[in-house]
mmCIF file of C-alpha atoms in Angstrom:
data_model
loop_
_atom_site.group_PDB
_atom_site.id
_atom_site.type_symbol
_atom_site.label_atom_id
_atom_site.label_comp_id
_atom_site.label_asym_id
_atom_site.label_seq_id
_atom_site.Cartn_x
_atom_site.Cartn_y
_atom_site.Cartn_z
ATOM 1 C CA MET F 150 79.089 81.325 72.743
ATOM 2 C CA MET F 151 81.028 79.370 70.518
ATOM 3 C CA ALA F 152 84.042 76.848 71.703
ATOM 4 C CA LYS F 153 87.333 78.257 70.859
ATOM 5 C CA SER F 154 89.057 76.248 68.381
ATOM 6 C CA LYS F 155 92.396 74.360 68.779
ATOM 7 C CA PHE F 156 94.304 77.119 67.282
ATOM 8 C CA GLU F 157 92.705 80.199 69.383
ATOM 9 C CA LYS F 158 93.287 78.158 72.472
ATOM 10 C CA ARG F 159 97.092 77.510 71.357
ATOM 11 C CA LEU F 160 97.390 80.912 70.675
ATOM 12 C CA GLU F 161 95.792 82.336 73.661
ATOM 13 C CA ASN F 162 97.956 80.185 75.504
ATOM 14 C CA GLU F 163 101.336 81.672 73.839
ATOM 15 C CA LEU F 164 100.132 85.196 74.287
ATOM 16 C CA ASP F 165 99.115 85.213 78.012
ATOM 17 C CA PHE F 166 100.935 87.900 79.660
ATOM 18 C CA ASP F 167 98.929 88.185 83.061
ATOM 19 C CA PHE F 168 98.065 84.639 84.166
ATOM 20 C CA ARG F 169 94.458 85.519 82.553
ATOM 21 C CA LEU F 170 94.444 81.764 81.647
ATOM 22 C CA ASP F 171 94.637 80.486 85.814
ATOM 23 C CA LYS F 172 92.438 83.397 86.743
ATOM 24 C CA GLU F 173 89.430 82.675 89.153
ATOM 25 C CA ARG F 174 87.543 84.673 91.416
ATOM 26 C CA ILE F 175 86.653 84.546 95.298
ATOM 27 C CA GLU F 176 83.355 85.639 96.420
ATOM 28 C CA SER F 177 83.127 84.857 99.754
ATOM 29 C CA VAL F 178 85.136 83.939 103.202
ATOM 30 C CA GLY F 179 84.056 80.414 102.727
ATOM 31 C CA GLU F 180 85.610 80.090 99.521
ATOM 32 C CA PHE F 181 88.782 81.928 100.713
ATOM 33 C CA GLU F 182 88.742 79.106 103.318
ATOM 34 C CA GLU F 183 88.188 75.929 100.764
ATOM 35 C CA LYS F 184 90.377 77.337 97.772
ATOM 36 C CA ILE F 185 93.257 79.009 99.834
ATOM 37 C CA LEU F 186 93.453 77.698 103.256
ATOM 38 C CA GLU F 187 92.471 74.187 102.839
ATOM 39 C CA PRO F 188 95.372 73.395 100.597
ATOM 40 C CA PHE F 189 97.662 75.030 103.148
ATOM 41 C CA ASN F 190 96.251 73.254 105.888
ATOM 42 C CA GLN F 191 96.902 70.227 104.499
ATOM 43 C CA ASN F 192 100.760 71.177 103.973
ATOM 44 C CA LYS F 193 100.926 71.140 100.343
ATOM 45 C CA ARG F 194 104.005 72.981 98.583
ATOM 46 C CA ILE F 195 102.034 76.022 97.830
ATOM 47 C CA PHE F 196 103.462 79.451 98.037
ATOM 48 C CA PHE F 197 101.567 82.778 98.431
ATOM 49 C CA ARG F 198 101.786 86.606 97.238
ATOM 50 C CA GLY F 199 99.077 89.422 97.885
ATOM 51 C CA GLU F 200 98.790 92.707 96.322
ATOM 52 C CA ARG F 201 96.247 95.490 97.174
ATOM 53 C CA ARG F 202 94.405 95.670 93.897
ATOM 54 C CA GLU F 203 94.147 93.596 90.872
ATOM 55 C CA ASP F 204 95.508 96.010 88.010
ATOM 56 C CA ILE F 205 96.721 95.069 84.445
ATOM 57 C CA THR F 206 99.373 97.851 84.615
ATOM 58 C CA ARG F 207 100.914 96.147 87.546
ATOM 59 C CA PRO F 208 101.895 92.680 86.495
ATOM 60 C CA LEU F 209 104.057 90.234 88.625
ATOM 61 C CA LEU F 210 107.302 91.964 88.065
ATOM 62 C CA PRO F 211 110.587 92.465 90.162
ATOM 63 C CA SER F 212 110.775 95.867 91.927
ATOM 64 C CA ILE F 213 114.202 96.526 90.174
ATOM 65 C CA TYR F 214 112.026 96.615 86.763
ATOM 66 C CA ARG F 215 109.548 98.769 87.775
ATOM 67 C CA ASN F 216 112.173 101.600 88.837
ATOM 68 C CA ARG F 217 113.917 101.107 85.743
ATOM 69 C CA GLU F 218 115.937 104.299 86.005
ATOM 70 C CA PHE F 219 118.261 102.422 88.465
ATOM 71 C CA LEU F 220 119.374 100.434 85.591
ATOM 72 C CA PHE F 221 119.729 103.216 83.080
ATOM 73 C CA ASP F 222 121.847 105.835 84.347
ATOM 74 C CA ASN F 223 124.356 105.038 81.364
ATOM 75 C CA GLY F 224 122.259 106.551 78.839
ATOM 76 C CA LYS F 225 121.815 103.418 76.675
ATOM 77 C CA ARG F 226 118.671 102.144 75.386
ATOM 78 C CA VAL F 227 119.200 98.593 76.461
ATOM 79 C CA ASN F 228 121.065 96.887 79.084
ATOM 80 C CA LEU F 229 122.009 92.999 79.869
ATOM 81 C CA ILE F 230 121.168 92.559 83.413
ATOM 82 C CA ASN F 231 123.680 89.824 84.911
ATOM 83 C CA ALA F 232 125.484 89.874 88.292
ATOM 84 C CA ASP F 233 128.152 91.980 87.187
ATOM 85 C CA PHE F 234 125.635 94.558 85.919
ATOM 86 C CA LEU F 235 123.517 94.506 89.219
ATOM 87 C CA TYR F 236 126.959 94.748 91.241
ATOM 88 C CA SER F 237 127.925 97.908 89.252
ATOM 89 C CA CYS F 238 124.479 99.661 89.945
ATOM 90 C CA TYR F 239 124.370 98.805 93.787
ATOM 91 C CA SER F 240 128.222 100.232 93.839
ATOM 92 C CA LYS F 241 126.815 103.483 92.869
ATOM 93 C CA THR F 242 124.213 103.546 96.101
ATOM 94 C CA GLY F 243 127.345 104.113 98.008
ATOM 95 C CA ASP F 244 126.247 104.387 101.610
ATOM 96 C CA PHE F 245 123.878 101.274 100.989
ATOM 97 C CA LEU F 246 126.352 98.856 99.758
ATOM 98 C CA ASN F 247 128.896 100.144 102.427
ATOM 99 C CA LEU F 248 125.915 99.140 105.247
ATOM 100 C CA PHE F 249 125.686 95.672 103.907
ATOM 101 C CA GLU F 250 129.408 95.113 103.919
ATOM 102 C CA LYS F 251 129.813 96.663 107.441
ATOM 103 C CA ILE F 252 127.296 94.639 109.435
ATOM 104 C CA ILE F 253 127.092 91.244 107.247
ATOM 105 C CA GLY F 254 130.122 90.988 104.862
ATOM 106 C CA ARG F 255 131.524 91.587 101.475
ATOM 107 C CA VAL F 256 129.508 91.200 98.446
ATOM 108 C CA HIS F 257 130.701 88.794 95.531
ATOM 109 C CA THR F 258 129.219 88.505 92.284
ATOM 110 C CA ASP F 259 129.636 84.790 92.612
ATOM 111 C CA LYS F 260 127.936 84.807 95.893
ATOM 112 C CA MET F 261 125.507 87.549 95.509
ATOM 113 C CA TYR F 262 122.006 86.134 96.796
ATOM 114 C CA PRO F 263 122.243 87.312 100.720
ATOM 115 C CA PHE F 264 122.829 90.989 99.323
ATOM 116 C CA LEU F 265 120.170 90.642 96.794
ATOM 117 C CA ALA F 266 117.833 89.402 99.324
ATOM 118 C CA PHE F 267 118.590 92.128 101.756
ATOM 119 C CA SER F 268 118.228 94.745 99.052
ATOM 120 C CA GLN F 269 114.647 93.487 98.466
ATOM 121 C CA HIS F 270 113.582 93.843 101.972
ATOM 122 C CA TYR F 271 115.693 97.019 103.016
ATOM 123 C CA PHE F 272 116.256 99.092 99.588
ATOM 124 C CA GLY F 273 113.290 97.974 97.962
ATOM 125 C CA LEU F 274 115.037 97.227 94.612
ATOM 126 C CA SER F 275 116.331 93.759 93.503
ATOM 127 C CA PRO F 276 115.368 91.207 90.817
ATOM 128 C CA LEU F 277 113.514 88.923 93.098
ATOM 129 C CA ILE F 278 109.823 88.825 93.795
ATOM 130 C CA ASP F 279 108.188 88.116 97.398
ATOM 131 C CA PHE F 280 106.021 85.206 97.772
ATOM 132 C CA SER F 281 105.549 83.662 101.340
ATOM 133 C CA LYS F 282 104.732 80.028 102.812
ATOM 134 C CA SER F 283 101.991 81.739 105.094
ATOM 135 C CA PRO F 284 98.601 82.686 103.227
ATOM 136 C CA TYR F 285 98.299 84.958 106.264
ATOM 137 C CA SER F 286 101.039 86.921 105.595
ATOM 138 C CA ALA F 287 100.625 87.679 101.944
ATOM 139 C CA LEU F 288 96.854 88.295 103.051
ATOM 140 C CA SER F 289 98.105 90.820 105.224
ATOM 141 C CA PHE F 290 100.161 92.735 102.286
ATOM 142 C CA ALA F 291 96.959 92.730 100.214
ATOM 143 C CA LEU F 292 94.415 94.063 102.938
ATOM 144 C CA LYS F 293 97.241 96.411 104.432
ATOM 145 C CA ASP F 294 94.978 96.829 107.441
ATOM 146 C CA ARG F 295 92.402 98.888 105.362
ATOM 147 C CA LYS F 296 88.875 99.804 106.904
ATOM 148 C CA GLU F 297 87.081 100.280 103.526
ATOM 149 C CA TYR F 298 87.780 98.512 100.045
ATOM 150 C CA ASP F 299 87.286 100.400 96.925
ATOM 151 C CA GLU F 300 88.939 97.319 94.828
ATOM 152 C CA ASP F 301 89.238 93.564 94.848
ATOM 153 C CA ILE F 302 92.432 92.526 96.085
ATOM 154 C CA LEU F 303 94.813 90.105 94.139
ATOM 155 C CA PHE F 304 96.155 87.098 95.342
ATOM 156 C CA TYR F 305 98.752 84.440 93.685
ATOM 157 C CA THR F 306 99.387 80.824 94.451
ATOM 158 C CA LEU F 307 102.359 78.947 93.202
ATOM 159 C CA GLU F 308 102.785 75.150 93.465
ATOM 160 C CA ILE F 309 105.923 73.650 92.768
ATOM 161 C CA LYS F 310 105.837 71.168 89.867
ATOM 162 C CA ASN F 311 109.629 70.110 89.430
ATOM 163 C CA ASP F 312 112.114 70.091 92.231
ATOM 164 C CA SER F 313 114.893 71.296 89.766
ATOM 165 C CA ASP F 314 113.043 74.642 89.766
ATOM 166 C CA TYR F 315 113.208 75.146 93.588
ATOM 167 C CA THR F 316 116.140 75.353 95.917
ATOM 168 C CA ASN F 317 116.405 75.529 99.919
ATOM 169 C CA SER F 318 120.420 75.744 99.360
ATOM 170 C CA ILE F 319 122.457 79.217 99.371
ATOM 171 C CA ASP F 320 124.816 77.974 96.887
ATOM 172 C CA LYS F 321 122.490 76.871 94.326
ATOM 173 C CA ALA F 322 120.871 80.244 94.862
ATOM 174 C CA ASN F 323 124.202 81.953 94.262
ATOM 175 C CA GLU F 324 124.924 80.040 91.266
ATOM 176 C CA TRP F 325 121.222 81.119 90.012
ATOM 177 C CA ILE F 326 122.129 84.597 90.334
ATOM 178 C CA LYS F 327 125.689 84.179 88.957
ATOM 179 C CA ASN F 328 124.248 83.120 85.782
ATOM 180 C CA TYR F 329 121.145 85.531 85.774
ATOM 181 C CA SER F 330 120.341 87.109 82.249
ATOM 182 C CA VAL F 331 118.025 89.528 81.747
ATOM 183 C CA LEU F 332 117.841 91.868 78.381
ATOM 184 C CA VAL F 333 115.917 95.253 79.656
ATOM 185 C CA PHE F 334 114.907 97.758 77.396
ATOM 186 C CA ARG F 335 114.881 101.427 78.592
ATOM 187 C CA ASP F 336 111.063 102.989 78.321
ATOM 188 C CA VAL F 337 110.081 103.674 74.938
ATOM 189 C CA THR F 338 109.129 107.174 75.489
ATOM 190 C CA ARG F 339 112.640 107.998 76.500
ATOM 191 C CA LEU F 340 114.202 106.535 73.210
ATOM 192 C CA GLU F 341 116.194 108.958 71.210
ATOM 193 C CA LEU F 342 115.886 108.438 67.740
ATOM 194 C CA GLU F 343 118.135 110.730 66.319
ATOM 195 C CA SER F 344 121.719 108.713 66.636
ATOM 196 C CA PRO F 345 120.418 105.696 64.499
ATOM 197 C CA ILE F 346 124.470 104.436 64.692
ATOM 198 C CA GLU F 347 124.582 104.869 68.515
ATOM 199 C CA ALA F 348 121.292 102.746 68.645
ATOM 200 C CA LEU F 349 122.828 99.781 66.595
ATOM 201 C CA VAL F 350 125.679 99.619 68.659
ATOM 202 C CA ASP F 351 123.301 99.274 71.790
ATOM 203 C CA TYR F 352 120.840 96.707 70.084
ATOM 204 C CA LYS F 353 123.750 94.398 69.035
ATOM 205 C CA THR F 354 122.942 92.562 72.516
ATOM 206 C CA ILE F 355 119.510 91.691 71.235
ATOM 207 C CA ILE F 356 121.153 89.895 68.038
ATOM 208 C CA GLU F 357 123.414 88.021 70.005
ATOM 209 C CA MET F 358 120.634 87.141 72.430
ATOM 210 C CA SER F 359 118.180 86.351 69.368
ATOM 211 C CA LYS F 360 120.921 83.875 68.220
ATOM 212 C CA LYS F 361 120.081 81.352 71.109
ATOM 213 C CA LYS F 362 116.361 81.599 70.838
ATOM 214 C CA SER F 363 114.418 79.500 68.185
ATOM 215 C CA ASN F 364 111.720 82.555 68.261
ATOM 216 C CA LEU F 365 110.517 86.040 69.279
ATOM 217 C CA PHE F 366 107.898 84.051 72.006
ATOM 218 C CA GLU F 367 110.770 82.371 73.568
ATOM 219 C CA MET F 368 112.838 85.747 73.991
ATOM 220 C CA ASN F 369 110.371 87.414 76.058
ATOM 221 C CA THR F 370 109.151 84.312 78.027
ATOM 222 C CA PRO F 371 111.152 84.118 81.391
ATOM 223 C CA SER F 372 112.150 80.817 83.156
ATOM 224 C CA ALA F 373 111.397 80.609 86.860
ATOM 225 C CA LYS F 374 112.863 79.603 89.951
ATOM 226 C CA LEU F 375 112.089 79.370 93.674
ATOM 227 C CA ILE F 376 114.426 80.418 96.385
ATOM 228 C CA ASP F 377 113.360 79.055 100.028
ATOM 229 C CA VAL F 378 116.932 80.331 101.882
ATOM 230 C CA PRO F 379 115.823 83.212 104.575
ATOM 231 C CA THR F 380 118.958 85.197 104.896
ATOM 232 C CA ASN F 381 117.640 88.302 107.115
ATOM 233 C CA ASP F 382 115.070 88.645 109.965
ATOM 234 C CA LEU F 383 112.213 89.802 107.499
ATOM 235 C CA MET F 384 112.334 86.747 105.753
ATOM 236 C CA LEU F 385 112.078 84.375 108.567
ATOM 237 C CA TYR F 386 109.277 86.409 110.427
ATOM 238 C CA GLN F 387 107.254 86.533 106.819
ATOM 239 C CA GLN F 388 107.946 83.026 105.982
ATOM 240 C CA GLY F 389 109.397 84.311 102.695
ATOM 241 C CA VAL F 390 110.709 82.922 99.403
ATOM 242 C CA PHE F 391 111.688 84.507 96.116
ATOM 243 C CA LEU F 392 110.533 83.941 93.003
ATOM 244 C CA LEU F 393 113.285 84.582 90.265
ATOM 245 C CA LEU F 394 112.561 85.113 86.430
ATOM 246 C CA ASP F 395 115.394 84.813 84.277
ATOM 247 C CA ASP F 396 116.695 84.215 80.700
ATOM 248 C CA PHE F 397 114.233 86.663 78.587
ATOM 249 C CA SER F 398 114.052 90.358 77.368
ATOM 250 C CA LEU F 399 111.782 92.624 78.976
ATOM 251 C CA MET F 400 110.356 95.577 77.026
ATOM 252 C CA GLY F 401 107.859 97.740 78.962
ATOM 253 C CA LYS F 402 106.341 95.731 82.035
ATOM 254 C CA SER F 403 104.654 92.919 80.110
ATOM 255 C CA TYR F 404 106.273 89.349 79.255
ATOM 256 C CA LEU F 405 105.048 85.995 78.449
ATOM 257 C CA THR F 406 103.959 83.701 80.847
ATOM 258 C CA LYS F 407 103.885 80.112 79.248
ATOM 259 C CA LYS F 408 106.976 78.978 80.145
ATOM 260 C CA ILE F 409 106.283 79.971 83.820
ATOM 261 C CA ARG F 410 103.006 78.404 83.744
ATOM 262 C CA ASN F 411 104.483 75.120 82.520
ATOM 263 C CA GLU F 412 107.254 75.106 85.452
ATOM 264 C CA PHE F 413 104.755 75.911 88.136
ATOM 265 C CA ASN F 414 101.296 75.815 89.022
ATOM 266 C CA ILE F 415 100.423 79.521 89.382
ATOM 267 C CA ARG F 416 97.082 80.604 89.540
ATOM 268 C CA LYS F 417 95.654 84.139 89.900
ATOM 269 C CA TRP F 418 92.756 84.730 92.324
ATOM 270 C CA ILE F 419 90.719 87.974 92.501
ATOM 271 C CA ILE F 420 89.163 88.411 95.642
ATOM 272 C CA SER F 421 86.002 90.443 96.105
ATOM 273 C CA LYS F 422 86.350 93.792 97.908
ATOM 274 C CA ASP F 423 82.994 92.994 99.756
ATOM 275 C CA ILE F 424 84.541 90.131 101.788
ATOM 276 C CA CYS F 425 87.898 92.006 102.688
ATOM 277 C CA PRO F 426 86.482 93.559 105.823
ATOM 278 C CA GLU F 427 85.608 89.799 107.285
ATOM 279 C CA LEU F 428 88.941 88.671 105.780
ATOM 280 C CA LEU F 429 90.491 91.547 107.907
ATOM 281 C CA ASP F 430 88.835 90.579 111.067
ATOM 282 C CA MET F 431 89.894 86.694 110.751
ATOM 283 C CA LEU F 432 93.433 87.701 109.884
ATOM 284 C CA ILE F 433 93.483 89.834 113.262
ATOM 285 C CA ASP F 434 91.752 87.130 115.124
ATOM 286 C CA PHE F 435 93.631 84.005 114.454
ATOM 287 C CA ASN F 436 96.873 85.817 113.498
ATOM 288 C CA PRO F 437 97.197 89.238 115.096
ATOM 289 C CA TYR F 438 100.943 89.485 114.662
ATOM 290 C CA TYR F 439 100.562 89.255 110.692
ATOM 291 C CA SER F 440 98.519 92.565 110.786
ATOM 292 C CA TYR F 441 99.927 94.934 108.318
ATOM 293 C CA LYS F 442 101.365 97.579 110.882
ATOM 294 C CA TYR F 443 103.657 94.552 112.245
ATOM 295 C CA ILE F 444 104.464 92.807 109.146
ATOM 296 C CA THR F 445 107.569 94.817 108.251
ATOM 297 C CA ASN F 446 108.368 95.988 111.779
ATOM 298 C CA LEU F 447 109.272 93.284 114.372
ATOM 299 C CA ASN F 448 110.467 95.958 116.824
ATOM 300 C CA LEU F 449 106.690 97.209 116.888
ATOM 301 C CA ILE F 450 105.061 93.830 117.677
ATOM 302 C CA ALA F 451 107.807 92.832 120.243
ATOM 303 C CA ASN F 452 107.111 96.475 121.972
ATOM 304 C CA ASP F 453 103.472 96.300 121.986
ATOM 305 C CA ILE F 454 103.773 92.514 123.736
ATOM 306 C CA LYS F 455 106.072 93.923 126.154
ATOM 307 C CA LYS F 456 103.691 96.930 127.132
ATOM 308 C CA LYS F 457 100.691 93.950 127.684
ATOM 309 C CA LEU F 458 102.905 92.104 130.179
#
């Protein structure tokens, strides 16, 4: 096989959209221990995310953009998602926003992080992506207590390069959300082509955004921030942190990863389905409280412990 030229490597680096340039397979439990658990046990600042299968159609994407109908009940073809727009979307949910305000407090667009963290865990829609300080917690989400595995599972590791991309301050997290700005296109299959004038009005935000970018690559490449501020019980239990992708445009479900890879050491691990039963046994043996039946339900594990007593 011929070596890739400098131009080919540069182009591949620019066009990566699924972290394939930093992808590696794990074929044995020993490799998992060496490559995942040893750095964790050495207290390196690495964060983890597990998914039940490796699927190119399921990129590393916030839940709110997997369910785009939540953002597009206004009929527009493109929306600029910022703190004010997010507040308006959640306001339409009625009871959910009221629930938060009654048990926790008012939601303000300049102090929105606690509400978005709550929404990620209890409503399932937010611009945040779950990671964990614990590889065992992440492994639980990937294995899901299954006895059989038809497909390989997926693991992400993310290591901080620059402290400016990380915060454990709620004030800084609120500031990042207040300045949040993502241009999102409605699903292409639903675009109405019979109203070109109306479409031009919708797309004026694209022109404004493009003036601030040097090229199309930059428009489609998000920056990334990591928020380590637990504000609810599930975040504490799962040792959760959030990845925030900001300042980009999103058409479909893919985006270019170059800037994120420049900001963080992020690696995508494909874990063989053949070792998943052994990994599940290891998880249950050493961290039974992280089995999937418990990981999202603190009441269940507390009740089971109480029964044993």
